[in-house]
Each structure stands twice: as C-alpha cells, then as structure tokens.
Amino acid sequence: MSDNELRKAIKVMQSRADDATKRGDLDDAKRIERTVHDYQDEMTRRL
C-alpha cells in the first residue's frame, strides 16, 4: 500500500469508527480503532 493509500485508509477507517460510535456499536468502533492504530503505526515506521 502506498503512503497516499495508507493515509486515505486511515481517514476512511476513522470515519467508520466515528459512525459506529454514533450508532452505539462500541465493539465495532473499538475494532476499527485498533485497525486505525495499526495503520498509524505503519505510517510512523515509514517516516
């Protein structure tokens, strides 16, 4: 995945986590947040 694709994925997944939280689906929100965190870690390693 390119850097730009990774940035876009982080943005999209964060939006999905926010939506899940608004819907009250906290388990789904936590799962998505873990994915966002993993993507952010990957981005940090690349810099």
XYZ file of N, CA, C and O in Angstrom:
188
model
N 0.855 -1.163 0.000
C 0.000 0.000 0.000
C 0.907 1.234 0.000
O 1.839 1.318 0.801
N 0.616 2.189 -0.870
C 1.414 3.405 -0.928
C 1.103 4.306 0.274
O 0.108 4.108 0.984
N 1.950 5.303 0.488
C 1.717 6.238 1.591
C 0.372 6.937 1.446
O -0.375 7.088 2.415
N 0.049 7.362 0.226
C -1.224 8.049 -0.001
C -2.411 7.122 0.261
O -3.420 7.547 0.828
N -2.287 5.890 -0.167
C -3.357 4.919 0.079
C -3.521 4.673 1.575
O -4.647 4.548 2.067
N -2.418 4.613 2.279
C -2.463 4.398 3.722
C -3.117 5.589 4.430
O -3.954 5.412 5.317
N -2.760 6.797 4.018
C -3.390 7.994 4.599
C -4.904 7.986 4.360
O -5.682 8.307 5.249
N -5.294 7.636 3.144
C -6.716 7.594 2.802
C -7.427 6.522 3.628
O -8.534 6.753 4.136
N -6.793 5.375 3.779
C -7.390 4.285 4.559
C -7.585 4.709 6.015
O -8.625 4.417 6.616
N -6.612 5.414 6.574
C -6.732 5.890 7.955
C -7.921 6.822 8.073
O -8.736 6.701 9.005
N -8.044 7.742 7.137
C -9.159 8.707 7.167
C -10.513 8.002 7.055
O -11.441 8.292 7.821
N -10.618 7.074 6.131
C -11.880 6.348 5.926
C -12.228 5.497 7.156
O -13.368 5.510 7.629
N -11.234 4.791 7.668
C -11.492 3.928 8.828
C -11.844 4.749 10.064
O -12.705 4.340 10.858
N -11.229 5.916 10.244
C -11.568 6.764 11.384
C -13.008 7.234 11.273
O -13.740 7.264 12.264
N -13.430 7.565 10.065
C -14.813 7.978 9.836
C -15.777 6.837 10.167
O -16.825 7.051 10.790
N -15.411 5.629 9.773
C -16.254 4.463 10.081
C -16.321 4.205 11.576
O -17.377 3.846 12.109
N -15.216 4.394 12.267
C -15.201 4.223 13.727
C -16.101 5.262 14.380
O -16.856 4.942 15.304
N -16.023 6.492 13.897
C -16.880 7.549 14.437
C -18.357 7.224 14.215
O -19.184 7.408 15.112
N -18.684 6.747 13.028
C -20.063 6.364 12.729
C -20.539 5.226 13.634
O -21.666 5.246 14.127
N -19.687 4.235 13.843
C -20.044 3.110 14.709
C -20.300 3.595 16.132
O -21.246 3.145 16.790
N -19.484 4.527 16.600
C -19.683 5.083 17.940
C -21.022 5.810 18.025
O -21.769 5.635 18.991
N -21.334 6.601 17.008
C -22.607 7.335 16.981
C -23.796 6.389 16.981
O -24.839 6.700 17.564
N -23.645 5.236 16.331
C -24.729 4.241 16.288
C -24.823 3.446 17.584
O -25.765 2.686 17.782
N -23.820 3.593 18.439
C -23.810 2.853 19.693
C -23.181 1.477 19.583
O -23.258 0.686 20.514
N -22.548 1.194 18.464
C -21.895 -0.096 18.258
C -20.443 0.015 18.719
O -19.514 0.126 17.928
N -20.254 0.008 20.031
C -18.936 0.277 20.607
C -17.925 -0.830 20.316
O -16.730 -0.550 20.162
N -18.387 -2.069 20.226
C -17.461 -3.163 19.894
C -16.878 -2.980 18.499
O -15.674 -3.145 18.290
N -17.738 -2.635 17.553
C -17.280 -2.402 16.188
C -16.349 -1.191 16.150
O -15.308 -1.224 15.486
N -16.696 -0.145 16.866
C -15.865 1.062 16.912
C -14.481 0.737 17.459
O -13.466 1.194 16.907
N -14.406 -0.064 18.505
C -13.110 -0.432 19.085
C -12.281 -1.251 18.105
O -11.068 -1.062 17.991
N -12.926 -2.160 17.400
C -12.220 -2.990 16.418
C -11.647 -2.119 15.302
O -10.487 -2.268 14.904
N -12.453 -1.195 14.830
C -11.990 -0.306 13.761
C -10.872 0.597 14.272
O -9.886 0.839 13.569
N -11.001 1.095 15.497
C -9.960 1.947 16.082
C -8.629 1.196 16.190
O -7.571 1.795 15.984
N -8.683 -0.094 16.487
C -7.450 -0.887 16.536
C -6.803 -0.939 15.143
O -5.578 -0.834 15.012
N -7.634 -1.079 14.125
C -7.116 -1.086 12.758
C -6.493 0.266 12.422
O -5.406 0.329 11.837
N -7.171 1.347 12.797
C -6.632 2.690 12.562
C -5.274 2.828 13.256
O -4.315 3.329 12.664
N -5.195 2.372 14.488
C -3.943 2.450 15.241
C -2.837 1.656 14.533
O -1.698 2.136 14.421
N -3.173 0.485 14.044
C -2.186 -0.328 13.310
C -1.700 0.409 12.056
O -0.504 0.405 11.752
N -2.632 1.029 11.333
C -2.266 1.786 10.129
C -1.389 2.987 10.494
O -0.425 3.289 9.798
N -1.720 3.657 11.596
C -0.923 4.798 12.039
C 0.486 4.355 12.431
O 1.461 5.053 12.131
N 0.585 3.211 13.087
C 1.902 2.663 13.424
C 2.710 2.384 12.166
O 3.915 2.665 12.102
N 2.053 1.824 11.169
C 2.729 1.541 9.895
C 3.224 2.846 9.266
O 4.360 2.913 8.767
N 2.405 3.880 9.288
C 2.805 5.161 8.734
C 3.998 5.735 9.488
O 4.936 6.255 8.892
N 3.994 5.597 10.788
C 5.102 6.091 11.620
C 6.404 5.379 11.264
O 7.467 6.004 11.179
N 6.326 4.074 11.046
C 7.523 3.322 10.676
C 8.091 3.764 9.335
O 9.291 3.695 9.092
N 7.213 4.211 8.446
C 7.654 4.635 7.132
C 8.344 5.992 7.144
O 9.123 6.292 6.256
N 8.031 6.810 8.131
C 8.601 8.162 8.151
C 9.943 8.157 8.733
O 10.884 7.897 8.827
